[in-house]
């Protein structure tokens, strides 16, 4: 990490540009991705989920919209069905969001201010310790940031093309995850704050954006209707519809907000405090006037940053307080980076960020990143300390494959073509088998359209079960996998496709 920082500081200029930031982001990924890959015995469950779904391109899946799976399809064809493919793709989306954030803030507050904000955002644990995650929140990130940038362009230029682009952004975001609705709410809040109803171009522009977004998501909405609203039902059953009561609402909302601001974002606040401390110590006066790169309407831009930084946090807490939703901690991942520039607009130091020395900021950034890497090593599956031993990263998928696959092949009379069971364990096992078997989620064909029932009947199924005690016909995997059991559903008859090449992704 020290060598990386020396390279970045050597390239440091008083006014960093896009190439400088790109180099910084590439170096950041070059440090974190190998560390994270080495720290885990198995890909994150969300990555495994996408590698399972990518076996069949659909207009929707039983839990989520389709865009992340569509995007993954081409890299899988080029790089193979592996965790590494998702690591690279997840990092690309996260860092692309950082790049969009930098360009947006550079136009509003200047390149130095933008760089300080991006460095702080990179300290949020969503975007370093989870850099290798590939899921719907990660794919939503660039669209969340772009929605703020395009809203600004639409208001400033009053041109329909920017409202159209905003609608495309929201539509694609809706195909990534329904949480894009939070950004749509932030747009409406800002539109109302600026009294957009008084301006004909803003009224028409907002309508154009809404119609465009709906047009883009309409095929998925059609699929949703004809598939029993599966993702909506999943959301209601898992979180939104739980209707928590009494103090559970207050405690859940407080816990969620505290986790976002005082846990996930805590390293970012530490970095900003260190940067301010270095600025005060150097006794450099704050700029008397705003740099030329900064927009003239600082008041409106400040309102925009506060709207997009605060609305997701306030709205999510409101879901917990007034709806009784069980707030999931990871819901903040697509939006929390926008809380950084919003926080930088608060307090008497808000005009000082552009005067901070980039070399001092990089030193503070390096210190925070070293602390985060040290923590990552302490919880690593391959570290000496191995705190959080029960975390999913410690699941030995290769050990599971070694324990069950040889006997399963004998009972099946050939290769393993279908693995059924809990999505995480079954998916992790499938990735470790050379046959690249298809995964039958929870043993259900209705939510696993990539599995042909005829294939399962002809080739048989290796089925996993997680339970306190083994059901009839199941065998315990072993002491290293407590509560995990397996059995083989024998094939009705062996066909040629059961003994041919491994399953391919179509």
Tab-separated table of C-alpha atoms in Angstrom:
chain	number	residue	atom	x	y	z
A	1	UNK	CA	0.000	0.000	0.000
A	2	UNK	CA	2.859	2.385	0.752
A	3	UNK	CA	4.322	1.851	-2.723
A	4	UNK	CA	0.924	2.543	-4.265
A	5	UNK	CA	0.654	5.805	-2.362
A	6	UNK	CA	4.133	6.884	-3.423
A	7	UNK	CA	3.118	6.388	-7.060
A	8	UNK	CA	-0.064	8.365	-6.571
A	9	UNK	CA	1.729	11.211	-4.793
A	10	UNK	CA	4.404	11.284	-7.462
A	11	UNK	CA	1.683	11.841	-10.031
A	12	UNK	CA	-0.117	14.324	-7.815
A	13	UNK	CA	-0.759	17.747	-9.295
A	14	UNK	CA	-2.373	20.837	-7.764
A	15	UNK	CA	-5.416	20.253	-10.015
A	16	UNK	CA	-5.997	16.524	-10.562
A	17	UNK	CA	-7.644	15.502	-13.812
A	18	UNK	CA	-9.541	12.456	-15.029
A	19	UNK	CA	-6.377	10.539	-15.917
A	20	UNK	CA	-4.997	11.107	-12.418
A	21	UNK	CA	-8.190	9.797	-10.845
A	22	UNK	CA	-8.295	6.797	-13.183
A	23	UNK	CA	-4.770	5.858	-12.113
A	24	UNK	CA	-5.762	6.178	-8.467
A	25	UNK	CA	-8.819	3.944	-8.922
A	26	UNK	CA	-6.821	1.318	-10.831
A	27	UNK	CA	-4.190	1.245	-8.081
A	28	UNK	CA	-6.945	1.010	-5.465
A	29	UNK	CA	-8.432	-2.028	-7.215
A	30	UNK	CA	-4.970	-3.555	-7.688
A	31	UNK	CA	-4.494	-3.519	-3.909
A	32	UNK	CA	-7.944	-4.548	-2.732
A	33	UNK	CA	-9.065	-7.192	-5.230
A	34	UNK	CA	-6.133	-9.605	-4.679
A	35	UNK	CA	-6.441	-9.086	-0.930
A	36	UNK	CA	-10.164	-9.881	-0.965
A	37	UNK	CA	-9.761	-12.865	-3.279
A	38	UNK	CA	-7.091	-14.280	-0.963
A	39	UNK	CA	-9.202	-13.566	2.126
A	40	UNK	CA	-12.162	-15.720	1.076
A	41	UNK	CA	-12.470	-19.439	0.451
A	42	UNK	CA	-15.616	-18.862	-1.588
A	43	UNK	CA	-17.232	-15.962	-3.499
A	44	UNK	CA	-19.869	-13.886	-1.670
A	45	UNK	CA	-23.354	-15.356	-1.773
A	46	UNK	CA	-24.588	-12.543	-4.040
A	47	UNK	CA	-21.876	-13.346	-6.588
A	48	UNK	CA	-22.830	-17.021	-6.469
A	49	UNK	CA	-26.448	-16.055	-7.007
A	50	UNK	CA	-25.578	-14.170	-10.192
A	51	UNK	CA	-23.386	-17.017	-11.450
A	52	UNK	CA	-26.368	-19.316	-10.942
A	53	UNK	CA	-28.886	-17.079	-12.690
A	54	UNK	CA	-26.638	-16.289	-15.664
A	55	UNK	CA	-27.247	-19.788	-17.025
A	56	UNK	CA	-30.484	-18.428	-18.515
A	57	UNK	CA	-31.207	-14.844	-19.585
A	58	UNK	CA	-34.702	-13.839	-18.476
A	59	UNK	CA	-36.714	-10.628	-18.154
A	60	UNK	CA	-36.682	-11.128	-14.419
A	61	UNK	CA	-35.770	-13.552	-11.657
A	62	UNK	CA	-37.608	-14.682	-8.574
A	63	UNK	CA	-35.887	-12.104	-6.349
A	64	UNK	CA	-34.724	-9.228	-8.535
A	65	UNK	CA	-34.810	-7.490	-11.941
A	66	UNK	CA	-32.548	-8.798	-14.727
A	67	UNK	CA	-29.905	-6.173	-15.596
A	68	UNK	CA	-27.021	-7.438	-13.378
A	69	UNK	CA	-27.444	-10.943	-14.798
A	70	UNK	CA	-27.572	-9.657	-18.366
A	71	UNK	CA	-24.400	-7.636	-17.852
A	72	UNK	CA	-22.607	-10.675	-16.410
A	73	UNK	CA	-23.422	-12.899	-19.395
A	74	UNK	CA	-20.777	-11.537	-21.797
A	75	UNK	CA	-17.883	-11.551	-19.261
A	76	UNK	CA	-18.787	-15.156	-18.424
A	77	UNK	CA	-18.467	-16.071	-22.103
A	78	UNK	CA	-15.056	-14.391	-22.235
A	79	UNK	CA	-13.605	-15.219	-18.802
A	80	UNK	CA	-15.525	-18.301	-17.737
A	81	UNK	CA	-18.018	-19.132	-15.008
A	82	UNK	CA	-15.941	-18.256	-11.955
A	83	UNK	CA	-15.853	-16.049	-8.918
A	84	UNK	CA	-12.982	-14.028	-10.395
A	85	UNK	CA	-15.224	-12.885	-13.247
A	86	UNK	CA	-17.683	-11.386	-10.784
A	87	UNK	CA	-14.894	-9.817	-8.713
A	88	UNK	CA	-13.613	-7.836	-11.689
A	89	UNK	CA	-17.083	-6.840	-12.847
A	90	UNK	CA	-18.188	-5.750	-9.384
A	91	UNK	CA	-15.095	-3.587	-8.954
A	92	UNK	CA	-15.674	-2.020	-12.373
A	93	UNK	CA	-19.186	-0.910	-11.440
A	94	UNK	CA	-18.175	0.410	-8.023
A	95	UNK	CA	-15.220	2.358	-9.385
A	96	UNK	CA	-17.253	3.614	-12.349
A	97	UNK	CA	-19.624	5.149	-9.809
A	98	UNK	CA	-16.639	6.848	-8.172
A	99	UNK	CA	-15.559	8.206	-11.545
A	100	UNK	CA	-19.020	9.616	-12.257
A	101	UNK	CA	-19.083	11.144	-8.767
A	102	UNK	CA	-15.718	12.834	-9.378
A	103	UNK	CA	-16.773	14.368	-12.701
A	104	UNK	CA	-20.042	15.557	-11.191
A	105	UNK	CA	-18.401	17.182	-8.164
A	106	UNK	CA	-15.532	18.606	-10.199
A	107	UNK	CA	-18.095	20.568	-12.205
A	108	UNK	CA	-19.810	21.778	-9.031
A	109	UNK	CA	-16.945	22.392	-6.617
A	110	UNK	CA	-13.693	21.964	-8.517
A	111	UNK	CA	-11.348	18.973	-8.996
A	112	UNK	CA	-9.619	19.147	-5.610
A	113	UNK	CA	-12.914	19.161	-3.708
A	114	UNK	CA	-14.116	16.288	-5.906
A	115	UNK	CA	-10.951	14.293	-5.238
A	116	UNK	CA	-11.285	14.722	-1.468
A	117	UNK	CA	-14.886	13.489	-1.699
A	118	UNK	CA	-13.947	10.422	-3.760
A	119	UNK	CA	-11.077	9.551	-1.411
A	120	UNK	CA	-13.516	9.748	1.495
A	121	UNK	CA	-16.082	7.608	-0.339
A	122	UNK	CA	-13.427	4.963	-1.022
A	123	UNK	CA	-12.963	4.709	2.746
A	124	UNK	CA	-16.587	3.600	3.237
A	125	UNK	CA	-16.426	-0.119	3.916
A	126	UNK	CA	-19.038	-0.906	1.263
A	127	UNK	CA	-16.513	0.152	-1.374
A	128	UNK	CA	-13.274	-1.418	-0.116
A	129	UNK	CA	-13.955	-4.533	1.952
A	130	UNK	CA	-16.854	-5.402	-0.374
A	131	UNK	CA	-15.186	-4.260	-3.599
A	132	UNK	CA	-15.389	-7.808	-4.980
A	133	UNK	CA	-19.159	-8.054	-4.477
A	134	UNK	CA	-21.279	-8.269	-7.598
A	135	UNK	CA	-24.961	-7.793	-6.899
A	136	UNK	CA	-27.900	-5.524	-7.631
A	137	UNK	CA	-26.731	-2.792	-5.255
A	138	UNK	CA	-23.345	-2.629	-6.985
A	139	UNK	CA	-24.869	-2.371	-10.462
A	140	UNK	CA	-27.257	0.313	-9.201
A	141	UNK	CA	-24.425	2.521	-7.886
A	142	UNK	CA	-23.420	4.269	-11.155
A	143	UNK	CA	-27.077	4.923	-11.999
A	144	UNK	CA	-27.690	6.395	-8.540
A	145	UNK	CA	-24.800	8.848	-8.916
A	146	UNK	CA	-25.610	9.574	-12.564
A	147	UNK	CA	-29.195	10.433	-11.623
A	148	UNK	CA	-27.885	13.272	-9.453
A	149	UNK	CA	-25.522	14.504	-12.169
A	150	UNK	CA	-28.201	14.377	-14.872
A	151	UNK	CA	-30.720	16.156	-12.657
A	152	UNK	CA	-28.229	18.989	-12.306
A	153	UNK	CA	-27.642	19.145	-16.060
A	154	UNK	CA	-31.386	19.105	-16.744
A	155	UNK	CA	-32.057	21.972	-14.354
A	156	UNK	CA	-29.106	24.084	-15.472
A	157	UNK	CA	-29.477	23.689	-19.235
A	158	UNK	CA	-33.287	23.384	-19.356
A	159	UNK	CA	-32.769	21.059	-22.328
A	160	UNK	CA	-35.064	18.106	-22.964
A	161	UNK	CA	-32.175	15.816	-23.905
A	162	UNK	CA	-30.922	15.825	-20.309
A	163	UNK	CA	-34.370	14.969	-18.979
A	164	UNK	CA	-34.488	12.176	-21.549
A	165	UNK	CA	-31.066	10.947	-20.399
A	166	UNK	CA	-32.288	11.084	-16.804
A	167	UNK	CA	-35.247	8.896	-17.754
A	168	UNK	CA	-32.932	6.379	-19.420
A	169	UNK	CA	-30.775	6.368	-16.283
A	170	UNK	CA	-33.769	5.741	-14.030
A	171	UNK	CA	-35.118	3.057	-16.363
A	172	UNK	CA	-31.837	1.156	-16.448
A	173	UNK	CA	-31.560	1.604	-12.697
A	174	UNK	CA	-35.019	0.083	-12.342
A	175	UNK	CA	-33.827	-2.934	-14.304
A	176	UNK	CA	-30.952	-3.211	-11.822
A	177	UNK	CA	-32.925	-2.894	-8.592
A	178	UNK	CA	-36.224	-1.384	-7.531
A	179	UNK	CA	-34.350	0.814	-5.052
A	180	UNK	CA	-33.856	3.287	-7.903
A	181	UNK	CA	-37.219	4.584	-6.668
A	182	UNK	CA	-35.305	6.213	-3.811
A	183	UNK	CA	-33.325	8.279	-6.317
A	184	UNK	CA	-36.542	9.145	-8.151
A	185	UNK	CA	-37.839	10.436	-4.825
A	186	UNK	CA	-34.671	12.521	-4.368
A	187	UNK	CA	-35.263	14.038	-7.817
A	188	UNK	CA	-38.843	14.935	-6.891
A	189	UNK	CA	-37.701	16.439	-3.579
A	190	UNK	CA	-35.147	18.615	-5.363
A	191	UNK	CA	-37.657	19.488	-8.096
A	192	UNK	CA	-40.097	20.618	-5.416
A	193	UNK	CA	-37.406	22.472	-3.452
A	194	UNK	CA	-36.584	24.446	-6.606
A	195	UNK	CA	-40.305	24.989	-7.316
A	196	UNK	CA	-40.065	23.151	-10.585
A	197	UNK	CA	-43.843	23.253	-11.019
A	198	UNK	CA	-43.530	26.949	-11.861
A	199	UNK	CA	-41.343	26.282	-14.901
A	200	UNK	CA	-42.892	24.770	-18.014
A	201	UNK	CA	-39.609	23.195	-19.155
A	202	UNK	CA	-39.127	21.525	-15.759
A	203	UNK	CA	-42.710	20.242	-15.685
A	204	UNK	CA	-42.393	18.770	-19.147
A	205	UNK	CA	-38.897	17.517	-18.411
A	206	UNK	CA	-39.940	15.616	-15.303
A	207	UNK	CA	-42.835	14.058	-17.215
A	208	UNK	CA	-40.486	13.094	-20.063
A	209	UNK	CA	-38.081	11.432	-17.628
A	210	UNK	CA	-40.901	9.481	-15.970
A	211	UNK	CA	-42.375	8.272	-19.265
A	212	UNK	CA	-38.944	7.261	-20.583
A	213	UNK	CA	-38.129	5.316	-17.428
A	214	UNK	CA	-41.471	3.490	-17.516
A	215	UNK	CA	-40.995	2.639	-21.185
A	216	UNK	CA	-37.622	1.034	-20.455
A	217	UNK	CA	-38.876	-1.075	-17.560
A	218	UNK	CA	-42.205	-1.998	-19.190
A	219	UNK	CA	-40.991	-5.393	-20.551
A	220	UNK	CA	-39.896	-6.319	-17.038
A	221	UNK	CA	-43.208	-5.092	-15.634
A	222	UNK	CA	-44.984	-7.338	-18.150
A	223	UNK	CA	-42.834	-10.274	-17.018
A	224	UNK	CA	-43.516	-9.346	-13.397
A	225	UNK	CA	-47.272	-9.443	-13.903
A	226	UNK	CA	-47.183	-12.782	-15.706
A	227	UNK	CA	-44.942	-14.359	-13.055
A	228	UNK	CA	-47.054	-13.641	-10.026
A	229	UNK	CA	-45.104	-10.547	-8.934
A	230	UNK	CA	-42.365	-12.855	-7.666
A	231	UNK	CA	-39.730	-10.225	-6.740
A	232	UNK	CA	-42.395	-8.051	-5.088
A	233	UNK	CA	-43.629	-10.998	-3.037
A	234	UNK	CA	-40.045	-11.833	-2.097
A	235	UNK	CA	-39.448	-8.255	-0.909
A	236	UNK	CA	-42.672	-8.245	1.093
A	237	UNK	CA	-42.004	-11.628	2.684
A	238	UNK	CA	-38.356	-10.941	3.512
A	239	UNK	CA	-38.423	-7.327	4.710
A	240	UNK	CA	-40.980	-4.761	3.535
A	241	UNK	CA	-44.110	-6.608	4.623
A	242	UNK	CA	-43.022	-7.902	8.025
A	243	UNK	CA	-44.901	-5.092	9.842
A	244	UNK	CA	-42.662	-4.828	12.892
A	245	UNK	CA	-44.380	-3.397	15.936
A	246	UNK	CA	-43.636	-1.053	18.821
A	247	UNK	CA	-40.050	-0.495	19.827
A	248	UNK	CA	-38.844	-2.850	17.094
A	249	UNK	CA	-39.521	-0.101	14.565
A	250	UNK	CA	-37.482	2.472	16.470
A	251	UNK	CA	-34.659	0.092	17.299
A	252	UNK	CA	-34.507	-1.235	13.734
A	253	UNK	CA	-34.366	2.230	12.175
A	254	UNK	CA	-31.832	3.473	14.714
A	255	UNK	CA	-29.674	0.402	14.197
A	256	UNK	CA	-29.790	0.803	10.414
A	257	UNK	CA	-28.934	4.511	10.437
A	258	UNK	CA	-26.210	4.004	13.030
A	259	UNK	CA	-24.705	1.194	10.981
A	260	UNK	CA	-24.608	3.374	7.861
A	261	UNK	CA	-23.167	6.536	9.407
A	262	UNK	CA	-21.188	5.259	12.396
A	263	UNK	CA	-19.961	1.919	11.077
A	264	UNK	CA	-19.831	1.709	7.271
A	265	UNK	CA	-19.021	5.404	6.792
A	266	UNK	CA	-16.908	5.851	9.935
A	267	UNK	CA	-13.560	5.506	8.077
A	268	UNK	CA	-14.728	8.218	5.655
A	269	UNK	CA	-15.410	10.638	8.502
A	270	UNK	CA	-12.017	9.761	9.995
A	271	UNK	CA	-10.335	10.557	6.684
A	272	UNK	CA	-12.127	13.908	6.379
A	273	UNK	CA	-11.148	14.838	9.938
A	274	UNK	CA	-7.514	13.934	9.235
A	275	UNK	CA	-7.579	15.992	6.041
A	276	UNK	CA	-9.017	18.987	7.903
A	277	UNK	CA	-6.466	18.567	10.684
A	278	UNK	CA	-3.643	18.617	8.140
A	279	UNK	CA	-5.172	21.702	6.524
A	280	UNK	CA	-5.399	23.588	9.832
A	281	UNK	CA	-1.908	22.514	10.831
A	282	UNK	CA	-0.499	23.890	7.574
A	283	UNK	CA	-2.287	27.181	8.339
A	284	UNK	CA	-3.291	27.609	4.712
A	285	UNK	CA	-6.039	30.215	4.357
A	286	UNK	CA	-9.307	29.144	2.790
A	287	UNK	CA	-9.847	30.554	-0.687
A	288	UNK	CA	-11.438	34.009	-0.579
A	289	UNK	CA	-13.398	33.292	-3.745
A	290	UNK	CA	-14.608	30.170	-5.459
A	291	UNK	CA	-12.445	28.709	-8.235
A	292	UNK	CA	-13.579	29.319	-11.791
A	293	UNK	CA	-14.464	25.630	-12.194
A	294	UNK	CA	-17.117	25.914	-9.518
A	295	UNK	CA	-20.668	26.633	-10.652
A	296	UNK	CA	-21.996	30.114	-10.052
A	297	UNK	CA	-25.231	28.983	-8.388
A	298	UNK	CA	-23.648	27.471	-5.294
A	299	UNK	CA	-26.951	27.607	-3.412
A	300	UNK	CA	-28.841	25.419	-5.868
A	301	UNK	CA	-25.957	22.958	-6.161
A	302	UNK	CA	-25.780	22.736	-2.369
A	303	UNK	CA	-29.496	21.941	-2.265
A	304	UNK	CA	-28.968	19.203	-4.848
A	305	UNK	CA	-26.124	17.581	-2.907
A	306	UNK	CA	-28.100	17.678	0.329
A	307	UNK	CA	-31.202	16.212	-1.344
A	308	UNK	CA	-29.377	13.287	-2.898
A	309	UNK	CA	-27.244	12.674	0.181
A	310	UNK	CA	-30.024	12.773	2.770
A	311	UNK	CA	-33.147	11.499	0.994
A	312	UNK	CA	-32.091	7.807	0.810
A	313	UNK	CA	-31.203	7.773	4.509
A	314	UNK	CA	-34.364	9.580	5.625
A	315	UNK	CA	-36.661	7.544	3.377
A	316	UNK	CA	-35.207	4.211	4.475
A	317	UNK	CA	-35.576	5.127	8.138
A	318	UNK	CA	-39.164	6.181	7.415
A	319	UNK	CA	-39.838	2.715	5.965
A	320	UNK	CA	-38.777	1.225	9.257
A	321	UNK	CA	-40.637	3.705	11.455
A	322	UNK	CA	-43.944	4.039	9.613
A	323	UNK	CA	-44.241	0.840	7.557
A	324	UNK	CA	-42.569	-1.562	9.973
A	325	UNK	CA	-40.126	-2.883	7.373
A	326	UNK	CA	-37.191	-4.975	8.506
A	327	UNK	CA	-34.400	-2.720	7.212
A	328	UNK	CA	-31.563	-4.660	5.607
A	329	UNK	CA	-28.135	-3.223	6.378
A	330	UNK	CA	-26.892	-3.551	2.799
A	331	UNK	CA	-29.660	-1.280	1.468
A	332	UNK	CA	-27.382	1.715	1.916
A	333	UNK	CA	-24.691	0.444	-0.462
A	334	UNK	CA	-25.885	2.157	-3.686
A	335	UNK	CA	-26.407	5.543	-2.029
A	336	UNK	CA	-24.069	6.016	0.919
A	337	UNK	CA	-21.278	7.492	-1.205
A	338	UNK	CA	-23.603	10.440	-1.915
A	339	UNK	CA	-23.724	11.177	1.814
A	340	UNK	CA	-20.065	12.237	1.653
A	341	UNK	CA	-20.459	15.316	-0.591
A	342	UNK	CA	-23.625	16.170	1.353
A	343	UNK	CA	-21.694	16.086	4.633
A	344	UNK	CA	-18.964	18.235	3.089
A	345	UNK	CA	-21.589	20.950	2.531
A	346	UNK	CA	-22.198	21.223	6.268
A	347	UNK	CA	-20.320	23.265	8.847
A	348	UNK	CA	-17.971	26.217	8.658
A	349	UNK	CA	-15.290	24.194	6.874
A	350	UNK	CA	-17.303	23.598	3.717
A	351	UNK	CA	-15.295	26.207	1.780
A	352	UNK	CA	-11.950	24.753	2.867
A	353	UNK	CA	-11.957	21.423	1.030
A	354	UNK	CA	-10.557	22.865	-2.201
A	355	UNK	CA	-7.594	24.338	-0.317
A	356	UNK	CA	-6.457	21.026	1.174
A	357	UNK	CA	-3.124	19.707	-0.054
A	358	UNK	CA	-3.617	16.561	-2.112
A	359	UNK	CA	-0.388	15.083	-0.783
A	360	UNK	CA	-1.632	15.519	2.776
A	361	UNK	CA	-4.985	14.043	1.776
A	362	UNK	CA	-3.299	11.027	0.178
A	363	UNK	CA	-1.276	10.430	3.328
A	364	UNK	CA	-4.460	10.475	5.413
A	365	UNK	CA	-6.145	8.225	2.856
A	366	UNK	CA	-3.237	5.795	2.987
A	367	UNK	CA	-3.386	5.624	6.778
A	368	UNK	CA	-7.110	4.839	6.780
A	369	UNK	CA	-6.700	2.252	4.015
A	370	UNK	CA	-3.863	0.543	5.883
A	371	UNK	CA	-6.094	0.259	8.946
A	372	UNK	CA	-8.871	-1.208	6.804
A	373	UNK	CA	-6.484	-3.687	5.187
A	374	UNK	CA	-5.214	-4.694	8.621
A	375	UNK	CA	-8.771	-5.340	9.759
A	376	UNK	CA	-9.413	-7.277	6.563
A	377	UNK	CA	-6.425	-9.484	7.276
A	378	UNK	CA	-7.649	-10.124	10.822
A	379	UNK	CA	-10.977	-11.466	9.549
A	380	UNK	CA	-9.479	-13.201	6.502
A	381	UNK	CA	-10.244	-16.888	5.991
A	382	UNK	CA	-6.530	-17.381	5.307
A	383	UNK	CA	-5.238	-15.140	8.096
A	384	UNK	CA	-3.659	-16.192	11.358
A	385	UNK	CA	-6.294	-14.582	13.584
A	386	UNK	CA	-9.440	-15.472	11.588
A	387	UNK	CA	-11.947	-13.427	13.531
A	388	UNK	CA	-15.566	-13.931	12.437
A	389	UNK	CA	-14.905	-17.630	11.801
A	390	UNK	CA	-18.575	-18.282	11.083
A	391	UNK	CA	-18.749	-15.728	8.275
A	392	UNK	CA	-19.632	-17.087	4.830
A	393	UNK	CA	-16.120	-16.305	3.533
A	394	UNK	CA	-14.868	-19.291	5.572
A	395	UNK	CA	-17.163	-21.811	3.865
A	396	UNK	CA	-14.919	-24.509	2.384
A	397	UNK	CA	-16.641	-25.201	-0.936
A	398	UNK	CA	-13.717	-27.267	-2.194
A	399	UNK	CA	-13.864	-29.390	0.937
A	400	UNK	CA	-17.575	-29.921	0.335
A	401	UNK	CA	-16.910	-30.996	-3.241
A	402	UNK	CA	-14.227	-33.429	-2.114
A	403	UNK	CA	-16.571	-34.868	0.509
A	404	UNK	CA	-19.629	-35.576	-1.637
A	405	UNK	CA	-18.773	-35.483	-5.356
A	406	UNK	CA	-16.908	-38.831	-5.765
A	407	UNK	CA	-19.644	-40.869	-4.086
A	408	UNK	CA	-22.363	-38.883	-5.870
A	409	UNK	CA	-20.866	-39.634	-9.292
A	410	UNK	CA	-20.835	-43.349	-8.494
A	411	UNK	CA	-24.493	-43.314	-7.466
A	412	UNK	CA	-25.489	-41.217	-10.478
A	413	UNK	CA	-23.559	-43.454	-12.823
A	414	UNK	CA	-21.871	-40.461	-14.428
A	415	UNK	CA	-21.170	-36.746	-14.071
A	416	UNK	CA	-23.125	-34.422	-11.785
A	417	UNK	CA	-25.428	-32.329	-13.981
A	418	UNK	CA	-27.805	-30.805	-11.421
A	419	UNK	CA	-27.216	-29.701	-7.826
A	420	UNK	CA	-30.293	-28.830	-5.753
A	421	UNK	CA	-30.643	-27.215	-2.364
A	422	UNK	CA	-30.015	-23.919	-0.563
A	423	UNK	CA	-28.798	-21.346	-3.146
A	424	UNK	CA	-25.551	-20.434	-1.380
A	425	UNK	CA	-24.280	-23.933	-0.572
A	426	UNK	CA	-25.545	-25.521	-3.790
A	427	UNK	CA	-24.144	-22.685	-5.903
A	428	UNK	CA	-20.765	-22.764	-4.158
A	429	UNK	CA	-20.535	-26.523	-4.688
A	430	UNK	CA	-21.478	-26.218	-8.371
A	431	UNK	CA	-18.665	-23.725	-8.977
A	432	UNK	CA	-16.143	-26.248	-7.630
A	433	UNK	CA	-17.223	-29.136	-9.843
A	434	UNK	CA	-15.650	-29.594	-13.299
A	435	UNK	CA	-19.031	-30.543	-14.785
A	436	UNK	CA	-20.348	-27.023	-14.089
A	437	UNK	CA	-23.727	-28.410	-12.973
A	438	UNK	CA	-26.887	-26.339	-13.025
A	439	UNK	CA	-28.314	-25.250	-9.674
A	440	UNK	CA	-31.917	-26.078	-8.828
A	441	UNK	CA	-32.753	-23.421	-6.232
A	442	UNK	CA	-34.462	-24.955	-3.192
A	443	UNK	CA	-35.325	-27.893	-5.467
A	444	UNK	CA	-37.889	-25.707	-7.281
A	445	UNK	CA	-38.190	-25.649	-11.064
A	446	UNK	CA	-40.498	-22.613	-11.041
A	447	UNK	CA	-37.709	-20.309	-9.822
A	448	UNK	CA	-34.922	-22.089	-11.734
A	449	UNK	CA	-35.828	-21.668	-15.434
A	450	UNK	CA	-32.319	-22.725	-16.492
A	451	UNK	CA	-32.958	-26.291	-15.276
A	452	UNK	CA	-34.977	-28.540	-17.572
A	453	UNK	CA	-36.982	-31.077	-15.567
A	454	UNK	CA	-36.222	-33.660	-18.235
A	455	UNK	CA	-32.492	-33.130	-17.615
A	456	UNK	CA	-32.966	-33.681	-13.883
A	457	UNK	CA	-35.011	-36.834	-14.491
A	458	UNK	CA	-32.542	-38.283	-16.986
A	459	UNK	CA	-29.296	-37.359	-15.219
A	460	UNK	CA	-30.328	-37.385	-11.576
A	461	UNK	CA	-29.726	-34.758	-8.915
A	462	UNK	CA	-27.221	-34.225	-6.122
A	463	UNK	CA	-29.338	-32.595	-3.431
A	464	UNK	CA	-28.131	-30.676	-0.371
A	465	UNK	CA	-30.184	-29.944	2.718
A	466	UNK	CA	-29.477	-27.705	5.698
A	467	UNK	CA	-31.226	-28.928	8.844
A	468	UNK	CA	-30.434	-29.728	12.455
A	469	UNK	CA	-30.922	-33.441	11.789
A	470	UNK	CA	-30.732	-35.428	8.577
A	471	UNK	CA	-34.053	-36.378	6.993
A	472	UNK	CA	-34.696	-39.892	5.717
A	473	UNK	CA	-32.384	-40.722	2.845
A	474	UNK	CA	-29.880	-37.943	3.596
A	475	UNK	CA	-26.340	-38.363	4.880
A	476	UNK	CA	-24.316	-35.914	6.906
A	477	UNK	CA	-21.559	-34.230	4.914
A	478	UNK	CA	-19.176	-34.375	7.857
A	479	UNK	CA	-17.997	-32.639	11.004
A	480	UNK	CA	-16.630	-29.673	9.042
A	481	UNK	CA	-20.130	-28.906	7.729
A	482	UNK	CA	-22.496	-29.089	10.716
A	483	UNK	CA	-26.153	-29.168	9.736
A	484	UNK	CA	-25.424	-29.857	6.056
A	485	UNK	CA	-26.656	-33.137	4.545
A	486	UNK	CA	-26.796	-34.656	1.080
A	487	UNK	CA	-28.402	-37.360	-0.994
A	488	UNK	CA	-28.601	-38.463	-4.615
A	489	UNK	CA	-31.842	-38.666	-6.562
A	490	UNK	CA	-31.029	-41.437	-9.021
A	491	UNK	CA	-31.670	-40.855	-12.722
A	492	UNK	CA	-34.598	-42.568	-14.377
A	493	UNK	CA	-32.387	-43.437	-17.326
A	494	UNK	CA	-28.947	-42.331	-18.489
A	495	UNK	CA	-29.030	-40.330	-21.729
A	496	UNK	CA	-26.201	-39.140	-23.938
A	497	UNK	CA	-26.347	-35.580	-22.654
A	498	UNK	CA	-25.679	-36.817	-19.128
A	499	UNK	CA	-22.248	-38.128	-20.066
A	500	UNK	CA	-21.151	-35.498	-22.600
A	501	UNK	CA	-19.479	-32.110	-22.190
A	502	UNK	CA	-20.030	-29.869	-19.139
A	503	UNK	CA	-23.143	-27.722	-19.045
A	504	UNK	CA	-22.725	-24.476	-20.960
A	505	UNK	CA	-24.187	-21.051	-20.370
A	506	UNK	CA	-26.655	-19.993	-23.049
